[in-house]
Amino acid sequence: MASRSVLNHELSKLFNQLWDADINRFGPGRDYAISLQGKADFVPQGVQKTTDHASQSLFLWVNEGRLQSIKTFAAFISLLDNYETSTGIAEVVTPEEEAENNRFLDALLETEVMKLAHQYLVRKNWSKPSLMDFKAQLYSIWFQLYSREGRGPDSCGFEHVFVGETRRGRDILGFHNWVQFYLQEKRGNIDYKGYVARQSKSRPDEDDQVLNLQFSWKGLVKPVGSTFLGVSPEFEFALFTIVFLQSQEKVTRMLVHIEEYELQLVVTRHGRHIGSAYPVLLSSNSEEL
């Protein structure tokens, strides 16, 4: 785990600007409510049985009208059914799906969050000033297909991080997005098992906007899935794209302070594309020590 001394102040400042600019973000108690219930047991990766410490869903309610009326959320939701979630099965991207990808990126680029991210990346010479070039760069990083299982293009960054994948009927890969979690839970595809507590805090709060969760999906268990709650797609895209472009390392771990949260943002690369991206909650200053 990163030591506290290597907090990235530059990115912390930028990400707080993005947080403040994220007018599309959903607020706990205002736009959605969750029920954390019990603390999940420790489960090793690959185990398919675990005790359920949450008899109800994680999400009590979400303002769906707002989900559908905000352009980036609506465009994001239209992408969630475009993927074959099992790795090793080649993806086929139809012209219609490609158009949906482009519509989604166009919507993102209209937001203040993405404009701020783009300005920062241009200043660093990691992105070109032209929006068309920036969009092409985002498309390549997130939507370009690659092979995870060595049998043809079966994956991409977007699918892994936001939709979730399964591997050989054993593991859940990725799946770090709250909207997908809510929609899958509503359809009965997800069974929330409980929260995963951090070392120094016995219990998260219902209004925490970064959580570690345990759940089952498609008959498989995800021992710990960490996710932002309520944030917009543009916020996550901006954050993870910026961390991805910081380094050529296979795994980049960036320690940042966003709002009241001390987070490690973890981004793995698959060649020139995102392999995975998620937040790890280290602490929040609302805790009772």
mmCIF file of C-alpha atoms in Angstrom:
data_model
loop_
_atom_site.group_PDB
_atom_site.id
_atom_site.type_symbol
_atom_site.label_atom_id
_atom_site.label_comp_id
_atom_site.label_asym_id
_atom_site.label_seq_id
_atom_site.Cartn_x
_atom_site.Cartn_y
_atom_site.Cartn_z
ATOM 1 C CA MET A 1 0.000 0.000 0.000
ATOM 2 C CA ALA A 2 1.303 3.460 -0.835
ATOM 3 C CA SER A 3 2.732 5.338 2.111
ATOM 4 C CA ARG A 4 0.987 8.515 3.152
ATOM 5 C CA SER A 5 4.045 10.585 2.246
ATOM 6 C CA VAL A 6 3.613 10.166 -1.505
ATOM 7 C CA LEU A 7 0.297 11.952 -1.767
ATOM 8 C CA ASN A 8 0.090 13.484 -5.223
ATOM 9 C CA HIS A 9 -0.814 17.107 -4.459
ATOM 10 C CA GLU A 10 -1.063 18.240 -8.073
ATOM 11 C CA LEU A 11 -3.580 15.548 -8.969
ATOM 12 C CA SER A 12 -5.433 15.928 -5.674
ATOM 13 C CA LYS A 13 -5.992 19.593 -6.496
ATOM 14 C CA LEU A 14 -7.095 18.804 -10.047
ATOM 15 C CA PHE A 15 -9.414 15.956 -8.998
ATOM 16 C CA ASN A 16 -11.077 18.184 -6.404
ATOM 17 C CA GLN A 17 -11.741 20.708 -9.172
ATOM 18 C CA LEU A 18 -13.294 17.902 -11.209
ATOM 19 C CA TRP A 19 -15.341 16.795 -8.179
ATOM 20 C CA ASP A 20 -16.663 20.344 -7.709
ATOM 21 C CA ALA A 21 -17.371 20.652 -11.441
ATOM 22 C CA ASP A 22 -19.307 17.365 -11.518
ATOM 23 C CA ILE A 23 -22.787 18.870 -11.559
ATOM 24 C CA ASN A 24 -24.228 15.591 -12.840
ATOM 25 C CA ARG A 25 -23.122 13.700 -9.745
ATOM 26 C CA PHE A 26 -25.885 12.031 -7.714
ATOM 27 C CA GLY A 27 -26.038 13.006 -4.057
ATOM 28 C CA PRO A 28 -26.706 10.443 -1.293
ATOM 29 C CA GLY A 29 -30.129 10.966 0.243
ATOM 30 C CA ARG A 30 -31.034 13.360 -2.542
ATOM 31 C CA ASP A 31 -30.748 11.257 -5.710
ATOM 32 C CA TYR A 32 -30.291 7.777 -4.282
ATOM 33 C CA ALA A 33 -30.152 5.873 -1.000
ATOM 34 C CA ILE A 34 -28.274 2.721 -0.061
ATOM 35 C CA SER A 35 -28.549 0.208 2.760
ATOM 36 C CA LEU A 36 -25.143 -1.126 3.831
ATOM 37 C CA GLN A 37 -26.458 -3.790 6.231
ATOM 38 C CA GLY A 38 -23.850 -6.308 7.457
ATOM 39 C CA LYS A 39 -20.101 -6.638 7.131
ATOM 40 C CA ALA A 40 -19.025 -9.215 4.544
ATOM 41 C CA ASP A 41 -16.779 -12.166 5.402
ATOM 42 C CA PHE A 42 -13.294 -12.464 3.993
ATOM 43 C CA VAL A 43 -13.507 -14.633 0.877
ATOM 44 C CA PRO A 44 -10.532 -15.663 -1.289
ATOM 45 C CA GLN A 45 -10.756 -15.037 -5.060
ATOM 46 C CA GLY A 46 -12.402 -17.914 -6.909
ATOM 47 C CA VAL A 47 -14.635 -19.120 -4.041
ATOM 48 C CA GLN A 48 -18.281 -19.272 -5.126
ATOM 49 C CA LYS A 49 -20.021 -19.622 -1.778
ATOM 50 C CA THR A 50 -20.137 -16.920 0.837
ATOM 51 C CA THR A 51 -22.411 -16.018 3.714
ATOM 52 C CA ASP A 52 -24.904 -13.307 2.830
ATOM 53 C CA HIS A 53 -24.760 -10.477 5.375
ATOM 54 C CA ALA A 54 -27.284 -8.338 3.526
ATOM 55 C CA SER A 55 -30.823 -9.625 3.143
ATOM 56 C CA GLN A 56 -31.852 -6.602 1.095
ATOM 57 C CA SER A 57 -30.457 -4.834 -1.947
ATOM 58 C CA LEU A 58 -27.676 -2.292 -1.631
ATOM 59 C CA PHE A 59 -29.723 0.360 -3.436
ATOM 60 C CA LEU A 60 -32.994 1.330 -1.785
ATOM 61 C CA TRP A 61 -33.844 3.746 -4.577
ATOM 62 C CA VAL A 62 -32.258 5.790 -7.363
ATOM 63 C CA ASN A 63 -33.755 8.775 -9.153
ATOM 64 C CA GLU A 64 -34.200 7.097 -12.537
ATOM 65 C CA GLY A 65 -35.753 10.183 -14.093
ATOM 66 C CA ARG A 66 -32.470 11.973 -13.485
ATOM 67 C CA LEU A 67 -30.453 9.011 -14.840
ATOM 68 C CA GLN A 68 -32.435 9.142 -18.063
ATOM 69 C CA SER A 69 -32.511 12.916 -18.440
ATOM 70 C CA ILE A 70 -28.768 13.535 -18.052
ATOM 71 C CA LYS A 71 -27.143 13.074 -21.437
ATOM 72 C CA THR A 72 -23.946 11.353 -20.251
ATOM 73 C CA PHE A 73 -25.789 8.884 -17.991
ATOM 74 C CA ALA A 74 -28.359 8.041 -20.686
ATOM 75 C CA ALA A 75 -25.621 7.514 -23.290
ATOM 76 C CA PHE A 76 -23.604 5.473 -20.791
ATOM 77 C CA ILE A 77 -26.555 3.170 -19.999
ATOM 78 C CA SER A 78 -27.062 2.504 -23.725
ATOM 79 C CA LEU A 79 -23.560 0.938 -23.845
ATOM 80 C CA LEU A 80 -24.031 -1.546 -21.025
ATOM 81 C CA ASP A 81 -25.757 -4.199 -23.158
ATOM 82 C CA ASN A 82 -23.172 -4.099 -25.971
ATOM 83 C CA TYR A 83 -20.801 -6.685 -24.526
ATOM 84 C CA GLU A 84 -20.378 -10.426 -24.269
ATOM 85 C CA THR A 85 -19.225 -10.475 -20.648
ATOM 86 C CA SER A 86 -17.405 -13.793 -20.796
ATOM 87 C CA THR A 87 -13.695 -13.484 -21.639
ATOM 88 C CA GLY A 88 -12.442 -15.756 -24.416
ATOM 89 C CA ILE A 89 -15.541 -15.049 -26.515
ATOM 90 C CA ALA A 90 -14.719 -12.538 -29.240
ATOM 91 C CA GLU A 91 -16.587 -9.246 -29.177
ATOM 92 C CA VAL A 92 -18.409 -8.132 -32.292
ATOM 93 C CA VAL A 93 -18.881 -4.369 -32.484
ATOM 94 C CA THR A 94 -21.782 -3.447 -34.755
ATOM 95 C CA PRO A 95 -21.925 -0.089 -36.563
ATOM 96 C CA GLU A 96 -24.818 0.801 -34.258
ATOM 97 C CA GLU A 97 -22.685 0.089 -31.166
ATOM 98 C CA GLU A 98 -19.831 2.124 -32.608
ATOM 99 C CA ALA A 99 -22.263 5.007 -33.088
ATOM 100 C CA GLU A 100 -23.338 4.619 -29.431
ATOM 101 C CA ASN A 101 -19.698 4.752 -28.309
ATOM 102 C CA ASN A 102 -19.202 7.952 -30.291
ATOM 103 C CA ARG A 103 -22.411 9.495 -28.967
ATOM 104 C CA PHE A 104 -21.272 8.742 -25.437
ATOM 105 C CA LEU A 105 -17.847 10.344 -25.961
ATOM 106 C CA ASP A 106 -19.460 13.391 -27.610
ATOM 107 C CA ALA A 107 -21.694 13.810 -24.551
ATOM 108 C CA LEU A 108 -18.674 13.478 -22.225
ATOM 109 C CA LEU A 109 -16.714 16.115 -24.132
ATOM 110 C CA GLU A 110 -19.495 18.649 -23.634
ATOM 111 C CA THR A 111 -19.133 18.497 -19.839
ATOM 112 C CA GLU A 112 -17.095 20.887 -17.733
ATOM 113 C CA VAL A 113 -15.388 17.898 -16.060
ATOM 114 C CA MET A 114 -14.022 16.579 -19.359
ATOM 115 C CA LYS A 115 -13.060 20.063 -20.548
ATOM 116 C CA LEU A 116 -10.964 20.597 -17.404
ATOM 117 C CA ALA A 117 -9.371 17.162 -17.822
ATOM 118 C CA HIS A 118 -8.573 17.903 -21.472
ATOM 119 C CA GLN A 119 -7.003 21.271 -20.615
ATOM 120 C CA TYR A 120 -4.772 19.590 -18.028
ATOM 121 C CA LEU A 121 -3.696 16.836 -20.444
ATOM 122 C CA VAL A 122 -2.908 19.394 -23.163
ATOM 123 C CA ARG A 123 -0.767 21.382 -20.702
ATOM 124 C CA LYS A 124 1.160 18.180 -19.983
ATOM 125 C CA ASN A 125 1.473 17.384 -23.710
ATOM 126 C CA TRP A 126 -0.293 14.055 -23.120
ATOM 127 C CA SER A 127 -3.232 14.985 -25.349
ATOM 128 C CA LYS A 128 -3.585 17.144 -28.425
ATOM 129 C CA PRO A 129 -5.552 20.417 -28.260
ATOM 130 C CA SER A 130 -8.025 19.357 -30.967
ATOM 131 C CA LEU A 131 -11.221 17.817 -29.560
ATOM 132 C CA MET A 132 -11.323 15.401 -32.472
ATOM 133 C CA ASP A 133 -7.856 14.106 -31.570
ATOM 134 C CA PHE A 134 -8.762 13.917 -27.890
ATOM 135 C CA LYS A 135 -11.916 11.947 -28.689
ATOM 136 C CA ALA A 136 -9.914 9.523 -30.862
ATOM 137 C CA GLN A 137 -7.431 9.121 -27.999
ATOM 138 C CA LEU A 138 -10.257 8.355 -25.528
ATOM 139 C CA TYR A 139 -11.785 5.904 -28.004
ATOM 140 C CA SER A 140 -8.497 4.047 -28.314
ATOM 141 C CA ILE A 141 -7.805 3.973 -24.558
ATOM 142 C CA TRP A 142 -11.296 2.800 -23.562
ATOM 143 C CA PHE A 143 -13.059 1.147 -26.505
ATOM 144 C CA GLN A 144 -10.333 -0.417 -28.650
ATOM 145 C CA LEU A 145 -10.776 -4.180 -28.355
ATOM 146 C CA TYR A 146 -7.914 -6.411 -27.257
ATOM 147 C CA SER A 147 -7.452 -10.013 -26.190
ATOM 148 C CA ARG A 148 -7.566 -10.872 -22.490
ATOM 149 C CA GLU A 149 -7.625 -14.640 -22.995
ATOM 150 C CA GLY A 150 -5.391 -14.846 -26.071
ATOM 151 C CA ARG A 151 -8.211 -15.952 -28.375
ATOM 152 C CA GLY A 152 -9.169 -12.942 -30.425
ATOM 153 C CA PRO A 153 -10.394 -9.536 -29.259
ATOM 154 C CA ASP A 154 -12.665 -10.301 -26.297
ATOM 155 C CA SER A 155 -12.310 -7.245 -24.055
ATOM 156 C CA CYS A 156 -11.772 -3.517 -23.735
ATOM 157 C CA GLY A 157 -11.209 -1.051 -20.911
ATOM 158 C CA PHE A 158 -14.796 0.146 -20.894
ATOM 159 C CA GLU A 159 -16.225 -3.359 -20.711
ATOM 160 C CA HIS A 160 -13.877 -4.418 -17.923
ATOM 161 C CA VAL A 161 -14.236 -1.363 -15.680
ATOM 162 C CA PHE A 162 -17.849 -0.343 -16.226
ATOM 163 C CA VAL A 163 -19.735 -3.457 -17.398
ATOM 164 C CA GLY A 164 -17.793 -6.263 -15.704
ATOM 165 C CA GLU A 165 -16.536 -9.548 -17.120
ATOM 166 C CA THR A 166 -16.433 -13.190 -16.095
ATOM 167 C CA ARG A 167 -13.467 -15.510 -16.635
ATOM 168 C CA ARG A 168 -13.887 -19.213 -17.310
ATOM 169 C CA GLY A 169 -16.958 -19.368 -15.122
ATOM 170 C CA ARG A 170 -14.738 -18.789 -12.077
ATOM 171 C CA ASP A 171 -14.053 -15.107 -11.444
ATOM 172 C CA ILE A 172 -15.691 -11.743 -11.828
ATOM 173 C CA LEU A 173 -13.276 -9.280 -13.404
ATOM 174 C CA GLY A 174 -13.600 -5.523 -13.151
ATOM 175 C CA PHE A 175 -17.165 -4.296 -12.536
ATOM 176 C CA HIS A 176 -16.473 -1.045 -10.711
ATOM 177 C CA ASN A 177 -19.466 1.070 -11.649
ATOM 178 C CA TRP A 178 -22.409 1.995 -9.446
ATOM 179 C CA VAL A 179 -24.961 2.507 -12.267
ATOM 180 C CA GLN A 180 -24.295 -0.942 -13.694
ATOM 181 C CA PHE A 181 -24.482 -2.344 -10.147
ATOM 182 C CA TYR A 182 -27.841 -0.676 -9.551
ATOM 183 C CA LEU A 183 -29.320 -1.796 -12.901
ATOM 184 C CA GLN A 184 -28.057 -5.373 -12.521
ATOM 185 C CA GLU A 185 -29.330 -5.502 -8.939
ATOM 186 C CA LYS A 186 -32.725 -4.235 -10.045
ATOM 187 C CA ARG A 187 -32.909 -7.034 -12.634
ATOM 188 C CA GLY A 188 -32.093 -9.603 -9.957
ATOM 189 C CA ASN A 189 -28.668 -10.419 -11.436
ATOM 190 C CA ILE A 190 -26.704 -9.204 -8.423
ATOM 191 C CA ASP A 191 -26.862 -10.339 -4.839
ATOM 192 C CA TYR A 192 -25.192 -7.804 -2.548
ATOM 193 C CA LYS A 193 -23.467 -9.688 0.314
ATOM 194 C CA GLY A 194 -22.333 -6.824 2.543
ATOM 195 C CA TYR A 195 -19.719 -4.109 2.819
ATOM 196 C CA VAL A 196 -16.008 -4.747 3.194
ATOM 197 C CA ALA A 197 -14.714 -2.657 6.090
ATOM 198 C CA ARG A 198 -11.439 -0.790 6.091
ATOM 199 C CA GLN A 199 -8.922 -1.514 8.846
ATOM 200 C CA SER A 200 -9.322 1.678 10.844
ATOM 201 C CA LYS A 201 -13.060 2.088 10.563
ATOM 202 C CA SER A 202 -15.644 -0.361 11.734
ATOM 203 C CA ARG A 203 -18.341 0.712 9.349
ATOM 204 C CA PRO A 204 -18.758 2.942 6.311
ATOM 205 C CA ASP A 205 -21.557 5.518 6.227
ATOM 206 C CA GLU A 206 -24.600 5.499 3.986
ATOM 207 C CA ASP A 207 -23.403 8.783 2.497
ATOM 208 C CA ASP A 208 -19.853 7.622 1.712
ATOM 209 C CA GLN A 209 -19.290 8.025 -2.015
ATOM 210 C CA VAL A 210 -16.517 5.450 -2.243
ATOM 211 C CA LEU A 211 -17.249 1.927 -1.001
ATOM 212 C CA ASN A 212 -15.799 -1.566 -0.917
ATOM 213 C CA LEU A 213 -18.514 -4.153 -1.582
ATOM 214 C CA GLN A 214 -18.900 -7.911 -1.806
ATOM 215 C CA PHE A 215 -21.455 -9.332 -4.216
ATOM 216 C CA SER A 216 -22.319 -12.231 -6.468
ATOM 217 C CA TRP A 217 -23.138 -11.845 -10.167
ATOM 218 C CA LYS A 218 -23.891 -14.577 -12.698
ATOM 219 C CA GLY A 219 -23.350 -17.162 -9.969
ATOM 220 C CA LEU A 220 -19.829 -15.922 -9.192
ATOM 221 C CA VAL A 221 -18.552 -14.020 -6.155
ATOM 222 C CA LYS A 222 -16.577 -10.782 -6.214
ATOM 223 C CA PRO A 223 -14.785 -10.823 -2.821
ATOM 224 C CA VAL A 224 -14.093 -7.070 -2.885
ATOM 225 C CA GLY A 225 -15.344 -4.635 -5.492
ATOM 226 C CA SER A 226 -14.418 -1.033 -4.894
ATOM 227 C CA THR A 227 -16.471 1.661 -6.516
ATOM 228 C CA PHE A 228 -17.359 5.328 -6.540
ATOM 229 C CA LEU A 229 -21.029 5.935 -5.742
ATOM 230 C CA GLY A 230 -23.105 8.635 -7.385
ATOM 231 C CA VAL A 231 -20.347 10.103 -9.548
ATOM 232 C CA SER A 232 -20.959 10.759 -13.233
ATOM 233 C CA PRO A 233 -19.404 8.724 -16.065
ATOM 234 C CA GLU A 234 -17.413 11.803 -17.109
ATOM 235 C CA PHE A 235 -15.850 12.046 -13.643
ATOM 236 C CA GLU A 236 -14.601 8.456 -13.702
ATOM 237 C CA PHE A 237 -13.461 8.719 -17.317
ATOM 238 C CA ALA A 238 -11.533 11.911 -16.548
ATOM 239 C CA LEU A 239 -9.850 10.539 -13.414
ATOM 240 C CA PHE A 240 -8.795 7.206 -14.822
ATOM 241 C CA THR A 241 -7.683 8.616 -18.183
ATOM 242 C CA ILE A 242 -5.435 11.129 -16.410
ATOM 243 C CA VAL A 243 -3.902 8.449 -14.156
ATOM 244 C CA PHE A 244 -3.450 6.126 -17.163
ATOM 245 C CA LEU A 245 -1.551 8.794 -19.119
ATOM 246 C CA GLN A 246 0.763 9.573 -16.157
ATOM 247 C CA SER A 247 3.007 6.589 -16.685
ATOM 248 C CA GLN A 248 3.942 3.659 -18.902
ATOM 249 C CA GLU A 249 4.029 1.268 -15.932
ATOM 250 C CA LYS A 250 1.925 -1.876 -16.107
ATOM 251 C CA VAL A 251 0.208 -0.779 -12.868
ATOM 252 C CA THR A 252 -0.047 2.834 -11.740
ATOM 253 C CA ARG A 253 -1.117 3.554 -8.156
ATOM 254 C CA MET A 254 -1.818 7.190 -7.438
ATOM 255 C CA LEU A 255 -2.432 8.386 -3.903
ATOM 256 C CA VAL A 256 -4.828 11.333 -3.884
ATOM 257 C CA HIS A 257 -7.148 13.235 -1.588
ATOM 258 C CA ILE A 258 -10.583 13.876 -3.089
ATOM 259 C CA GLU A 259 -13.162 15.612 -0.931
ATOM 260 C CA GLU A 260 -12.899 13.835 2.428
ATOM 261 C CA TYR A 261 -11.444 10.638 0.970
ATOM 262 C CA GLU A 262 -7.886 9.438 0.836
ATOM 263 C CA LEU A 263 -7.806 7.149 -2.171
ATOM 264 C CA GLN A 264 -5.432 5.091 -4.144
ATOM 265 C CA LEU A 265 -6.453 5.193 -7.792
ATOM 266 C CA VAL A 266 -5.248 2.006 -9.446
ATOM 267 C CA VAL A 267 -4.968 1.775 -13.236
ATOM 268 C CA THR A 268 -3.506 -1.201 -15.074
ATOM 269 C CA ARG A 269 -2.563 -0.991 -18.709
ATOM 270 C CA HIS A 270 -3.040 -3.481 -21.493
ATOM 271 C CA GLY A 271 -0.577 -2.184 -24.063
ATOM 272 C CA ARG A 272 -1.868 1.268 -25.046
ATOM 273 C CA HIS A 273 -5.287 0.621 -23.537
ATOM 274 C CA ILE A 274 -6.803 0.508 -20.072
ATOM 275 C CA GLY A 275 -6.819 -2.971 -18.568
ATOM 276 C CA SER A 276 -8.523 -2.038 -15.299
ATOM 277 C CA ALA A 277 -9.203 1.045 -13.189
ATOM 278 C CA TYR A 278 -10.695 1.461 -9.730
ATOM 279 C CA PRO A 279 -10.476 3.465 -6.511
ATOM 280 C CA VAL A 280 -9.196 1.951 -3.263
ATOM 281 C CA LEU A 281 -10.494 3.769 -0.202
ATOM 282 C CA LEU A 282 -7.709 4.177 2.369
ATOM 283 C CA SER A 283 -9.408 6.530 4.802
ATOM 284 C CA SER A 284 -11.924 9.326 5.070
ATOM 285 C CA ASN A 285 -11.744 12.149 7.576
ATOM 286 C CA SER A 286 -15.277 11.606 8.758
ATOM 287 C CA GLU A 287 -14.242 8.547 10.736
ATOM 288 C CA GLU A 288 -14.384 7.999 14.436
ATOM 289 C CA LEU A 289 -10.802 7.095 15.304
#
